[in-house]
Amino acid sequence: RKEVEQDPGPFNVPEGATVAFNCTYSNSASQSFFWYRQDCRKEPKLLMSVYSSGNEDGRFTAQLNRASQYISLLIRDSKLSDSATYLCAVDNAGNNRKLIWGLGTSLAVNP
Amino acid sequence: SAVISQKPSRDICQRGTSLTIQCQVDSQVTMMFWYRQQPGQSLTLIATANQGSEATYESGFVIDKFPISRPNLTFSTLTVSNMSPEDSSIYLCSVRQGINQPQHFGDGTRLSIL
């Protein structure tokens, strides 16, 4: 099993739709979880950290499910500008808690 | 978050030559990393740049090919040596302030080898 796994997609959704991505991780001792957004040929940018209690930022909601070892990202009322690749990052639970990156989920929001 | 500046932003190089990429941060950071991302692929960690000592390389990457310097807490360089077309990629500098903190990235260096 890979350390961090994401469905590569692509997810094609119409504007206004709600879309959710999951990211599974293999190390139950991981403590830090993040979602990033990456536009084509640009650097990844932090979208949100994922806390145990879940967190929400506008149309974006991130949740952590420790029992099943996955994090999720929910995007409500999708905009054309949400089209991007969404990467999850999970720490490796080692001494340096190095981040392990998923391959990314591609989202295309269509008019 | 810290402002991370990478230079050059892009370059086209001849095979067999070397290029040094600079990463400057506007504040002191605990951890600095160098990544590579080839077209359509995910991030691949090359090494962790350690201040005042040799970098820690990931499997498949060696110091002779990718020498790294980190003379202080705000600056690092990555050299891509003896380049071949397979080294064509985006190279990204990334920083992290603590073990439970997110990472932030420079805007990358787009390298093409002819």
Short mmCIF file of C-alpha atoms in Angstrom, two decimals, chain A:
data_model
loop_
_atom_site.label_atom_id
_atom_site.label_comp_id
_atom_site.label_asym_id
_atom_site.label_seq_id
_atom_site.Cartn_x
_atom_site.Cartn_y
_atom_site.Cartn_z
CA ARG A 1 0.00 0.00 0.00
CA LYS A 2 1.32 3.44 -0.88
CA GLU A 3 2.00 5.80 2.00
CA VAL A 4 -0.42 8.40 0.61
CA GLU A 5 -2.96 7.69 -2.10
CA GLN A 6 -5.33 9.86 -4.07
CA ASP A 7 -7.71 9.16 -6.92
CA PRO A 8 -6.02 10.94 -9.84
CA GLY A 9 -9.34 11.76 -11.51
CA PRO A 10 -9.97 13.78 -13.54
CA PHE A 11 -13.14 14.93 -11.89
CA ASN A 12 -15.27 16.85 -14.37
CA VAL A 13 -18.07 18.79 -12.69
CA PRO A 14 -20.38 21.61 -13.72
CA GLU A 15 -20.20 25.01 -12.11
CA GLY A 16 -22.09 25.09 -8.85
CA ALA A 17 -21.61 21.41 -8.13
CA THR A 18 -20.29 19.98 -4.88
CA VAL A 19 -17.27 17.73 -5.22
CA ALA A 20 -15.31 15.73 -2.67
CA PHE A 21 -11.85 14.18 -2.76
CA ASN A 22 -10.35 11.67 -0.40
CA CYS A 23 -6.74 10.95 0.46
CA THR A 24 -5.80 7.78 2.31
CA TYR A 25 -2.65 7.35 4.35
CA SER A 26 -0.96 4.24 5.67
CA ASN A 27 0.76 5.37 8.89
CA SER A 28 -1.66 5.55 11.78
CA ALA A 29 0.85 7.64 13.75
CA SER A 30 0.77 10.55 11.28
CA GLN A 31 -0.08 13.85 12.95
CA SER A 32 -0.07 16.57 10.28
CA PHE A 33 -2.33 16.73 7.27
CA PHE A 34 -2.62 19.34 4.57
CA TRP A 35 -4.41 20.07 1.30
CA TYR A 36 -2.63 22.00 -1.42
CA ARG A 37 -3.77 23.37 -4.73
CA GLN A 38 -1.51 23.30 -7.79
CA ASP A 39 -2.30 25.09 -11.02
CA CYS A 40 -0.72 23.92 -14.24
CA ARG A 41 3.04 24.52 -14.25
CA LYS A 42 2.84 26.49 -11.01
CA GLU A 43 4.06 25.69 -7.51
CA PRO A 44 1.76 24.01 -4.98
CA LYS A 45 0.01 26.46 -2.66
CA LEU A 46 -1.37 25.62 0.74
CA LEU A 47 -5.15 25.43 0.67
CA MET A 48 -5.78 24.39 4.23
CA SER A 49 -4.44 22.41 7.14
CA VAL A 50 -6.60 19.55 8.34
CA TYR A 51 -7.32 19.41 12.05
CA SER A 52 -8.81 16.58 14.07
CA SER A 53 -11.99 18.57 14.55
CA GLY A 54 -12.23 19.38 10.85
CA ASN A 55 -12.08 22.86 9.48
CA GLU A 56 -13.91 25.06 7.04
CA ASP A 57 -12.81 28.00 4.95
CA GLY A 58 -15.58 29.47 2.86
CA ARG A 59 -16.63 26.89 0.28
CA PHE A 60 -13.93 24.46 1.36
CA THR A 61 -14.25 21.92 4.16
CA ALA A 62 -11.52 19.52 5.24
CA GLN A 63 -12.02 16.57 7.53
CA LEU A 64 -9.86 13.90 9.11
CA ASN A 65 -11.03 10.35 9.71
CA ARG A 66 -8.40 8.66 11.86
CA ALA A 67 -10.27 5.38 12.18
CA SER A 68 -10.28 4.84 8.44
CA GLN A 69 -7.05 6.79 7.88
CA TYR A 70 -8.13 9.30 5.31
CA ILE A 71 -8.62 13.02 4.92
CA SER A 72 -11.23 14.61 2.73
CA LEU A 73 -11.73 17.90 0.95
CA LEU A 74 -15.21 19.11 0.06
CA ILE A 75 -15.72 21.97 -2.36
CA ARG A 76 -19.17 23.49 -2.49
CA ASP A 77 -20.59 25.69 -5.25
CA SER A 78 -17.67 24.95 -7.57
CA LYS A 79 -16.26 27.84 -9.60
CA LEU A 80 -14.40 27.69 -12.89
CA SER A 81 -11.39 29.00 -11.00
CA ASP A 82 -11.37 25.90 -8.79
CA SER A 83 -10.03 23.90 -11.73
CA ALA A 84 -6.62 22.66 -10.59
CA THR A 85 -4.84 19.66 -9.14
CA TYR A 86 -5.40 19.09 -5.44
CA LEU A 87 -2.54 17.48 -3.53
CA CYS A 88 -2.68 16.02 -0.07
CA ALA A 89 0.35 15.86 2.20
CA VAL A 90 0.71 13.72 5.32
CA ASP A 91 3.65 13.51 7.68
CA ASN A 92 5.59 10.25 7.87
CA ALA A 93 5.41 10.09 11.68
CA GLY A 94 9.19 9.91 11.80
CA ASN A 95 11.46 12.07 13.94
CA ASN A 96 11.47 14.82 11.34
CA ARG A 97 7.80 14.31 10.37
CA LYS A 98 8.70 14.67 6.71
CA LEU A 99 5.69 15.30 4.47
CA ILE A 100 4.68 12.57 2.05
CA TRP A 101 2.80 13.81 -0.99
CA GLY A 102 -0.08 12.29 -2.88
CA LEU A 103 -0.01 12.24 -6.66
CA GLY A 104 -2.87 14.72 -6.80
CA THR A 105 -6.48 14.75 -7.94
CA SER A 106 -7.29 16.72 -11.05
CA LEU A 107 -10.48 18.80 -11.03
CA ALA A 108 -12.05 20.46 -14.05
CA VAL A 109 -15.05 22.69 -13.41
CA ASN A 110 -17.00 23.23 -16.60
CA PRO A 111 -19.34 26.09 -17.52
#
